[in-house]
PDB file of C-alpha atoms in Angstrom:
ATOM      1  CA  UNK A   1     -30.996  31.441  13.014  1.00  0.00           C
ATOM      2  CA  UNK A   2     -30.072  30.008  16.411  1.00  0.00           C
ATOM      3  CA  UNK A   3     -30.462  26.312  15.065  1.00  0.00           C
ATOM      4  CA  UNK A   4     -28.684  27.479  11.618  1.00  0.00           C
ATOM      5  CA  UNK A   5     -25.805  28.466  14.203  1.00  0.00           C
ATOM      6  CA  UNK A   6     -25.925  25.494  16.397  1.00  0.00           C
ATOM      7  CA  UNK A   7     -25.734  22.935  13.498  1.00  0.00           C
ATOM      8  CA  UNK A   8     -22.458  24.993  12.356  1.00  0.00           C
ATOM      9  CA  UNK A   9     -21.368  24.639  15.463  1.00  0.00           C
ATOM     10  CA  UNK A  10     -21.525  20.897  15.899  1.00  0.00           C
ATOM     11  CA  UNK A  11     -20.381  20.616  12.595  1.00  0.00           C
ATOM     12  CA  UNK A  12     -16.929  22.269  13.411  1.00  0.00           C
ATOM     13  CA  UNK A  13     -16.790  19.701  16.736  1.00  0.00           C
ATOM     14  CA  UNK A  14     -17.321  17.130  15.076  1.00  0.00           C
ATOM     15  CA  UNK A  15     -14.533  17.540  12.374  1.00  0.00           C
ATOM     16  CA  UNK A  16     -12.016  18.721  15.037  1.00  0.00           C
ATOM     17  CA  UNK A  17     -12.975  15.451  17.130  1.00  0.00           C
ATOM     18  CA  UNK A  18     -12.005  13.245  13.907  1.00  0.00           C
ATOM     19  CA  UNK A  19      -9.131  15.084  13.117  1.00  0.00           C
ATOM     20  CA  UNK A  20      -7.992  14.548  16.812  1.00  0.00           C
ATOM     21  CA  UNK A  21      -8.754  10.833  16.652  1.00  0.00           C
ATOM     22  CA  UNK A  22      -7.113  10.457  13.452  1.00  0.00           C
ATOM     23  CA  UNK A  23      -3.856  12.239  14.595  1.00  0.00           C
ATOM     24  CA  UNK A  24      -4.040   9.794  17.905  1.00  0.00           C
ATOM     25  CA  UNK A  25      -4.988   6.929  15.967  1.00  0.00           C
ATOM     26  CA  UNK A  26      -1.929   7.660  13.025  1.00  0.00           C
ATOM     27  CA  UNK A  27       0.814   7.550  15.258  1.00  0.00           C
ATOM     28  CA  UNK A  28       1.863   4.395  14.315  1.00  0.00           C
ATOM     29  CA  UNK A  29       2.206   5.210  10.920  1.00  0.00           C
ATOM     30  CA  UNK A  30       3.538   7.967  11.567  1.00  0.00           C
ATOM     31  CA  UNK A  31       6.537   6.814  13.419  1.00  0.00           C
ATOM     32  CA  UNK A  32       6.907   3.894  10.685  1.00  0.00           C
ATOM     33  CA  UNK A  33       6.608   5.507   7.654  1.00  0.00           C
ATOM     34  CA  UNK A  34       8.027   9.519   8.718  1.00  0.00           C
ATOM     35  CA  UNK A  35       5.268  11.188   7.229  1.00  0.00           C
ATOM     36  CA  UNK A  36       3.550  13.973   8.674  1.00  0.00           C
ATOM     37  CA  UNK A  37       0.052  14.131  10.104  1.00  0.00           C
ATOM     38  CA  UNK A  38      -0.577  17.214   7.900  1.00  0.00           C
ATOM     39  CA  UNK A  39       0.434  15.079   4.956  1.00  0.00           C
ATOM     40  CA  UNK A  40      -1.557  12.089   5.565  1.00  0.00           C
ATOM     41  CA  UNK A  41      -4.817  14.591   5.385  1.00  0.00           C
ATOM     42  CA  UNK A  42      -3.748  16.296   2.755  1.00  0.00           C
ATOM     43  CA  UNK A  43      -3.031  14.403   0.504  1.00  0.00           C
ATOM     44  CA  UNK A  44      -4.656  11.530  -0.949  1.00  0.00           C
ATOM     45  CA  UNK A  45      -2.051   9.569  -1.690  1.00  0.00           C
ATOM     46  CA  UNK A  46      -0.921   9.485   1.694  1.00  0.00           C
ATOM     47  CA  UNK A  47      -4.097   8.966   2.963  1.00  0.00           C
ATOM     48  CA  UNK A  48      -4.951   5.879   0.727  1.00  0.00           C
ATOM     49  CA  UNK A  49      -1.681   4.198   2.031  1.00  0.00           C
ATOM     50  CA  UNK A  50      -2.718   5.208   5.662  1.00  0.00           C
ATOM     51  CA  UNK A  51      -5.685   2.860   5.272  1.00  0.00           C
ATOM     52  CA  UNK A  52      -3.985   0.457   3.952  1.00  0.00           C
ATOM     53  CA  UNK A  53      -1.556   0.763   6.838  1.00  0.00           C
ATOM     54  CA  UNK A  54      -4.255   0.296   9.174  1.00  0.00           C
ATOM     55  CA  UNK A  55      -5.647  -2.491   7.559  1.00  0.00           C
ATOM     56  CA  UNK A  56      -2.414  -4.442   8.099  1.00  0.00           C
ATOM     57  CA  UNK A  57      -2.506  -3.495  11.670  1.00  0.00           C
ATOM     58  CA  UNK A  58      -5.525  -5.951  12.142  1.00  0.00           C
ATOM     59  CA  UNK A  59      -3.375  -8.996  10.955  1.00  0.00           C
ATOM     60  CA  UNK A  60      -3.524 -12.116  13.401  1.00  0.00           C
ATOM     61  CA  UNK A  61      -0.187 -13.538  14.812  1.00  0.00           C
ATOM     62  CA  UNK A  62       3.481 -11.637  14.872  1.00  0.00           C
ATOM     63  CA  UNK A  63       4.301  -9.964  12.339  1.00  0.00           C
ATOM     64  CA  UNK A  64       5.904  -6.569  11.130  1.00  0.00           C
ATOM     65  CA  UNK A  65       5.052  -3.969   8.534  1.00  0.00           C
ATOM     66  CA  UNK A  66       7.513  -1.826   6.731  1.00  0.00           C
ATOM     67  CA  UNK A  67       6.520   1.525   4.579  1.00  0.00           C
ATOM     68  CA  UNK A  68       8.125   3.586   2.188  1.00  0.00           C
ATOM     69  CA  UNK A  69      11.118   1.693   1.163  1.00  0.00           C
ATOM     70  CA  UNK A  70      13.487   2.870  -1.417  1.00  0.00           C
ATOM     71  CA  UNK A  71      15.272  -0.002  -2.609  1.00  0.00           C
ATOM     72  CA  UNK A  72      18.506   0.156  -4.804  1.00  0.00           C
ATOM     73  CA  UNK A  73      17.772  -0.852  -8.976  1.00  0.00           C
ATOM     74  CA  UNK A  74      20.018   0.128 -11.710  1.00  0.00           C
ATOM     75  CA  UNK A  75      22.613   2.780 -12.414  1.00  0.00           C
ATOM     76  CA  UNK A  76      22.264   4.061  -8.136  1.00  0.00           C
ATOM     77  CA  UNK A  77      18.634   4.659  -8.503  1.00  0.00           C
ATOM     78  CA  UNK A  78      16.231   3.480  -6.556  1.00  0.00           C
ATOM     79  CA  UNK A  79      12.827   1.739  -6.510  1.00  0.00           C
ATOM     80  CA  UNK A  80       9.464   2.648  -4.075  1.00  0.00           C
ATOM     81  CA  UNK A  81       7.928   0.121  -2.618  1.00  0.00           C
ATOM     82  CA  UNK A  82       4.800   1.714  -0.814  1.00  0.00           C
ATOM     83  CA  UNK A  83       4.605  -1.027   1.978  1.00  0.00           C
ATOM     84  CA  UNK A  84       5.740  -4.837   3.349  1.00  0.00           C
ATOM     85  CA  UNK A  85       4.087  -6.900   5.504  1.00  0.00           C
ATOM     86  CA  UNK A  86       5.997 -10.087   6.664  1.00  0.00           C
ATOM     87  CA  UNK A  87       4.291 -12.516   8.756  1.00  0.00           C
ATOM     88  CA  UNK A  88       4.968 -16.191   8.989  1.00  0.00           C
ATOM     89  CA  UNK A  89       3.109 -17.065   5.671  1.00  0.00           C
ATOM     90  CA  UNK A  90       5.326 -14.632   4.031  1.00  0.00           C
ATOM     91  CA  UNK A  91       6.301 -11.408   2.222  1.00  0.00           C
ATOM     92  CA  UNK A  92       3.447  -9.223   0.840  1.00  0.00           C
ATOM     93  CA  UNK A  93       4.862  -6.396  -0.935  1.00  0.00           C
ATOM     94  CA  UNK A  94       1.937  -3.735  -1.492  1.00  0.00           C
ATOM     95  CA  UNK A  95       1.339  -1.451  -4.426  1.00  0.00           C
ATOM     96  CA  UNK A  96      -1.088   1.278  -3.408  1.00  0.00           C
ATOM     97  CA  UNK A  97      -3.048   2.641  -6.199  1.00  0.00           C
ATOM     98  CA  UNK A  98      -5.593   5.545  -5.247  1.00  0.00           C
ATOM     99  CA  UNK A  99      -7.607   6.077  -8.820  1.00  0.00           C
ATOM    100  CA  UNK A 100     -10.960   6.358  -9.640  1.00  0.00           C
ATOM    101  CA  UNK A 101     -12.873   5.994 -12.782  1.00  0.00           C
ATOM    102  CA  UNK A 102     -12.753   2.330 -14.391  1.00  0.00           C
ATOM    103  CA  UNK A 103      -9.686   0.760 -14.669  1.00  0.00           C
ATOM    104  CA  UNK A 104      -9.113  -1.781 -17.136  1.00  0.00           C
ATOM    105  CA  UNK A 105      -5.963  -4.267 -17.685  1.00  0.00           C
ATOM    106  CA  UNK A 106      -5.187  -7.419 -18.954  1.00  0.00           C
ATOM    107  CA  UNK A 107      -2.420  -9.501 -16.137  1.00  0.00           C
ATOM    108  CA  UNK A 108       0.512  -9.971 -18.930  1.00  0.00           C
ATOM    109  CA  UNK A 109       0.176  -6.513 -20.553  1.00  0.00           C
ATOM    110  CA  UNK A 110       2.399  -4.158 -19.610  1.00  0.00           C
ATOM    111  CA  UNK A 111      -0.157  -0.902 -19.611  1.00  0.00           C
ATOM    112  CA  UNK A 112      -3.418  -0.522 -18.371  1.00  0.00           C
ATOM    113  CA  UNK A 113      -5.889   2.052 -19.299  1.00  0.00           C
ATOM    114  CA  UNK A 114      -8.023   4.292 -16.990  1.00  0.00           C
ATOM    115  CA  UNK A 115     -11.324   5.781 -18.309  1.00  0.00           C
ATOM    116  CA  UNK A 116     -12.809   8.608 -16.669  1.00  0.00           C
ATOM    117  CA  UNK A 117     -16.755   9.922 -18.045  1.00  0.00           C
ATOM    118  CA  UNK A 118     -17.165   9.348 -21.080  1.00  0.00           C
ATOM    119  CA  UNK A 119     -14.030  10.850 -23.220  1.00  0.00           C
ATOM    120  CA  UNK A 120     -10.509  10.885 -20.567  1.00  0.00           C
ATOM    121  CA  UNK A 121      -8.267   8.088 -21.272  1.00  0.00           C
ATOM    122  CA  UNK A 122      -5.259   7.301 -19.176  1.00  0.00           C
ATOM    123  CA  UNK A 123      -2.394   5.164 -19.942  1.00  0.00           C
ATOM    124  CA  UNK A 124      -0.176   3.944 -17.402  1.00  0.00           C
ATOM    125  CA  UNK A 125       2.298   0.786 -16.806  1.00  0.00           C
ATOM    126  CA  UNK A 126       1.061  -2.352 -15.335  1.00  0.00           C
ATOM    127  CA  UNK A 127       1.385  -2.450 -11.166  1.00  0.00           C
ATOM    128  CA  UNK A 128       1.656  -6.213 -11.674  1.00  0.00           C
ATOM    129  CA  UNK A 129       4.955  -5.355 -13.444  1.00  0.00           C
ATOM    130  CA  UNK A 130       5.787  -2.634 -11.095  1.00  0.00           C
ATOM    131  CA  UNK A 131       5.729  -4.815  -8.070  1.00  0.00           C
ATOM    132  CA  UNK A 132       7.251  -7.892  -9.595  1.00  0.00           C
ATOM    133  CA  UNK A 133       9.989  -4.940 -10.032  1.00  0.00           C
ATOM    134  CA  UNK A 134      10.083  -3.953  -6.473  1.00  0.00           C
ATOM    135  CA  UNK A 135      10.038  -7.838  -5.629  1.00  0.00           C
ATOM    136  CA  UNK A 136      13.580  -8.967  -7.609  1.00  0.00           C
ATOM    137  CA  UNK A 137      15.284  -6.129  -5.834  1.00  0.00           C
ATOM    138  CA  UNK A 138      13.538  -6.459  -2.438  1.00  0.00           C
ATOM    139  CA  UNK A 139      15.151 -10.410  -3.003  1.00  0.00           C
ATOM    140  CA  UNK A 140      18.291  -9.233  -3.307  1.00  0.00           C
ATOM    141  CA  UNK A 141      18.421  -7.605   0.019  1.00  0.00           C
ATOM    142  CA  UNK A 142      16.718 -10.372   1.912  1.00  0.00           C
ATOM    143  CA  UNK A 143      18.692 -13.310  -0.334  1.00  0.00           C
ATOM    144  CA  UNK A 144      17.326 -15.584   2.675  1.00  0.00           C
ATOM    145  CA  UNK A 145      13.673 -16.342   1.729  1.00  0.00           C
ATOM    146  CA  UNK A 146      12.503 -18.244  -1.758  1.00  0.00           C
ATOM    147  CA  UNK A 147      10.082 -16.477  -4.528  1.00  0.00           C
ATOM    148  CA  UNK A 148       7.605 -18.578  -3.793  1.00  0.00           C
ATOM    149  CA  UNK A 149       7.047 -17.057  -0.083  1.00  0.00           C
ATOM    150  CA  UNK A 150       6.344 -13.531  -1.706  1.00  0.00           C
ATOM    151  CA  UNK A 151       3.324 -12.173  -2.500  1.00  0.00           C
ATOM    152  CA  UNK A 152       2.633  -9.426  -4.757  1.00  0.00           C
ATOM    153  CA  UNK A 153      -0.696  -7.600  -3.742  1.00  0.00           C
ATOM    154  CA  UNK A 154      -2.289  -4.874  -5.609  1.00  0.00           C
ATOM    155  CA  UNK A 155      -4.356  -2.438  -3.797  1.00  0.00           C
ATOM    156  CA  UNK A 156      -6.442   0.316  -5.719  1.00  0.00           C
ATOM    157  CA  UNK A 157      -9.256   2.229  -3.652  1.00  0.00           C
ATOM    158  CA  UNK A 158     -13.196   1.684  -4.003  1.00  0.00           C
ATOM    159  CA  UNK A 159     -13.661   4.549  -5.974  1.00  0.00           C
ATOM    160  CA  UNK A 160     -12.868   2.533  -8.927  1.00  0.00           C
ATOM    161  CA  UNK A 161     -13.921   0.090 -11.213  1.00  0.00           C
ATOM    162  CA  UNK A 162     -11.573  -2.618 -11.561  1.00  0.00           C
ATOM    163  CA  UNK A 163     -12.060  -4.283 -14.879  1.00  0.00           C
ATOM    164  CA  UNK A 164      -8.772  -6.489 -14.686  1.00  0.00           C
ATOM    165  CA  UNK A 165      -8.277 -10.266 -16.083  1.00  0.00           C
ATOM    166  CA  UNK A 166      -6.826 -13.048 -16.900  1.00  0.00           C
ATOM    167  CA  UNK A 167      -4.368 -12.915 -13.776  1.00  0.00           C
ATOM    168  CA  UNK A 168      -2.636 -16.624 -13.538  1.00  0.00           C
ATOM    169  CA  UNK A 169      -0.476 -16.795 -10.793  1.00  0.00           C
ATOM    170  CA  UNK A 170      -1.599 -17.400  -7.275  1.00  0.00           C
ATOM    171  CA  UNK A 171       1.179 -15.108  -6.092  1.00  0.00           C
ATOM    172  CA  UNK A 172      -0.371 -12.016  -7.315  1.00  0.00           C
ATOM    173  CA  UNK A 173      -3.620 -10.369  -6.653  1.00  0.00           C
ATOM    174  CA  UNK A 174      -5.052  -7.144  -7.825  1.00  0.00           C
ATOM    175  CA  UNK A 175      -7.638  -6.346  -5.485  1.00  0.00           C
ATOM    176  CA  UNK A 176      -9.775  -3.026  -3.464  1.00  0.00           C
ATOM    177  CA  UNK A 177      -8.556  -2.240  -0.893  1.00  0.00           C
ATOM    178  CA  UNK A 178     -11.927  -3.116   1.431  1.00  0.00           C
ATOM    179  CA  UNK A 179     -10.824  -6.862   0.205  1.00  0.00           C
ATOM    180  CA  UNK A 180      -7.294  -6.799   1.403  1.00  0.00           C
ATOM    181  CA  UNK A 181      -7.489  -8.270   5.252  1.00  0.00           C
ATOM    182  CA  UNK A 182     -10.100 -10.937   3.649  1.00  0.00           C
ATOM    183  CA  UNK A 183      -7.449 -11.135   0.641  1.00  0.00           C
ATOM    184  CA  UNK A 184      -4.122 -12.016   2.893  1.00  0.00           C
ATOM    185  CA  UNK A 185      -6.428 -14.674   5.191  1.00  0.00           C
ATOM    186  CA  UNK A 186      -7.346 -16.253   2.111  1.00  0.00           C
ATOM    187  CA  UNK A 187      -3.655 -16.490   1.461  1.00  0.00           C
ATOM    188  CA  UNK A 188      -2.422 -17.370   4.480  1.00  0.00           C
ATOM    189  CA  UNK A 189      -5.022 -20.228   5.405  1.00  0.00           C
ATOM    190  CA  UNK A 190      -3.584 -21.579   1.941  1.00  0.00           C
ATOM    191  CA  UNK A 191      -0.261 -21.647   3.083  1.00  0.00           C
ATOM    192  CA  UNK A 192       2.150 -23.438   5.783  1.00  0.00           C
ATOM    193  CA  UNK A 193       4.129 -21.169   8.023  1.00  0.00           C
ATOM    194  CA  UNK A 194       7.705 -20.516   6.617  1.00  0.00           C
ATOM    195  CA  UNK A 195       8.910 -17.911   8.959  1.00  0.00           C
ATOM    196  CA  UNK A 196       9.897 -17.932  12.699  1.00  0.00           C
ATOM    197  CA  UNK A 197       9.680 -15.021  14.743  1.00  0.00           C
ATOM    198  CA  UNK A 198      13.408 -14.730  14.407  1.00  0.00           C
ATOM    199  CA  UNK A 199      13.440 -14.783  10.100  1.00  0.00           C
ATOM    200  CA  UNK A 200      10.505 -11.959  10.740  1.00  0.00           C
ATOM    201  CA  UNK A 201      12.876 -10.009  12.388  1.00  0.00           C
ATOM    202  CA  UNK A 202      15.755 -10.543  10.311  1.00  0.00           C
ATOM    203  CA  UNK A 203      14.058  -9.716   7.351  1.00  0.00           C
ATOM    204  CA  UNK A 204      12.224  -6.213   9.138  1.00  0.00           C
ATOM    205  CA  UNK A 205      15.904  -5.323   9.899  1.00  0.00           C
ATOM    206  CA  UNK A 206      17.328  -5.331   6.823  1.00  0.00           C
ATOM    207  CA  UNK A 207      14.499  -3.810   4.915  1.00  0.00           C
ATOM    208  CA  UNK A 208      14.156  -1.023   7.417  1.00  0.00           C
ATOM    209  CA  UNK A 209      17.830   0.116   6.090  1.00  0.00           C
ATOM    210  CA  UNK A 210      15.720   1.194   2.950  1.00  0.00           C
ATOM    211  CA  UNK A 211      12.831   3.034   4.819  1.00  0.00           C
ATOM    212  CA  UNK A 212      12.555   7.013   5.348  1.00  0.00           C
ATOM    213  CA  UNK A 213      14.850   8.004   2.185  1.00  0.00           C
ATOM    214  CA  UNK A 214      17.262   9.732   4.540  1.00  0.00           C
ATOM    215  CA  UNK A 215      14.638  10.848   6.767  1.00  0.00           C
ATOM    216  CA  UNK A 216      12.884  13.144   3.311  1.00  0.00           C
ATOM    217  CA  UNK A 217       9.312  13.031   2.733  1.00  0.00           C
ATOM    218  CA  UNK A 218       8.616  10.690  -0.413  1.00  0.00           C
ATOM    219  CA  UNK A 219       7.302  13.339  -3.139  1.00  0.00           C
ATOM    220  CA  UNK A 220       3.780  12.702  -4.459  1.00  0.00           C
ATOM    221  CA  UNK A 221       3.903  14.193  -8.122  1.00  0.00           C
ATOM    222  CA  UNK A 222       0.967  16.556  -8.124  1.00  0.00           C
ATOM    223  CA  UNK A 223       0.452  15.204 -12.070  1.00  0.00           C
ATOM    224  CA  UNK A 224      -0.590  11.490 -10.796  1.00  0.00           C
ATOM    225  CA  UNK A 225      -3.796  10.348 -12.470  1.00  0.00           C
ATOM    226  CA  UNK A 226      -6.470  11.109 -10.140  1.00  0.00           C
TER     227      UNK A 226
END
């Protein structure tokens, strides 16, 4: 009984002691993005773009990342773009997609499917034409830096399968998001640098105009494919 009781008890330690870390550790994101801790755990989403967030973080050189951006489209709406990183390689404009099951797509067709077990099917619109959205606007805030410095990057968790082909373009990668840091060095050691310190910070300023959505917590519809 008194071991039964002492194993609970270093149980509950040792999940308060990562849920301190991770509050410590997620103030960065925090401050960047306006989302609260209690969010981040919560709620999957969140959490899968906190990762990613962190991920970034390890990127060599100067550079800046942006989150949660709500960029103006058509007819005053706008578009999300979950996150930006801008080094001097670049613009890498981040899609975070947190499913599971096996996903399958084909790079020019505009829906992918998503099978879970044997018999669930889910339909949803390509990310590659999502974030090739979020790009042409992003561009027209920015109007400073060519196509051909931005980088479209996919990121869907490892809890999938990711059964996609027959992506051309060099500019776009669909990838997991363990692969992303190795994914953006492959990229970079590819490319020459294109941005000063100076055109980083331009470009961080104007973007961050679009960040925070008037300070409102982006809302996760609870009916997202898991």
């Amino acid at each position: 009984m008194k071991i039964v009781f002492l194993l609970i008890l270093i149980t509950i330690f040792t999940l308060i002691t990562m849920i301190i870390c991770m509050y410590i550790f997620s103030k960065d994101y925090r401050n960047t993005s306006g989302i609260k801790f209690i969010d981040i755990i919560n709620n999957k989403w969140v959490f899968g773009e906190y990762l990613i967030y962190k991920d970034l973080t390890k990127t060599e050189g100067y550079f800046k990342i942006i989150t949660n951006l709500y960029i103006p489209s058509y007819d005053d709406k706008t578009t999300e773009v979950d996150m930006v990183l801008i080094n001097k390689y670049g613009v890498f404009v981040i899609e975070s997609k947190d499913y599971s099951g096996s996903i399958y797509g084909i790079g020019n067709n505009k829906y992918w499917t998503q099978i879970l077990g044997d018999k669930v099917r889910n339909r949803f619109y390509s990310p590659i034409y999502q974030n090739k959205s979020h790009i042409i606007h992003m561009l027209k805030i920015i109007e400073d830096i060519s196509i051909n410095d931005v980088f479209s990057i996919i990121v869907f968790s490892e809890r999938c399968k990711l059964k996609v082909t027959n992506i051309k373009s060099a500019y776009i990668k669909v990838i997991k998001r363990n692969q992303l840091i190795d994914t953006i060095d492959a990229i970079s050691n590819s490319c020459m640098d294109v941005l000063s310190e100076e055109d980083i910070e331009n470009i961080y300023i104007k973007l961050s105009k679009y960040t925070k959505c008037n300070s409102k917590y982006k809302e996760y519809n609870i009916n997202r494919i898991e």
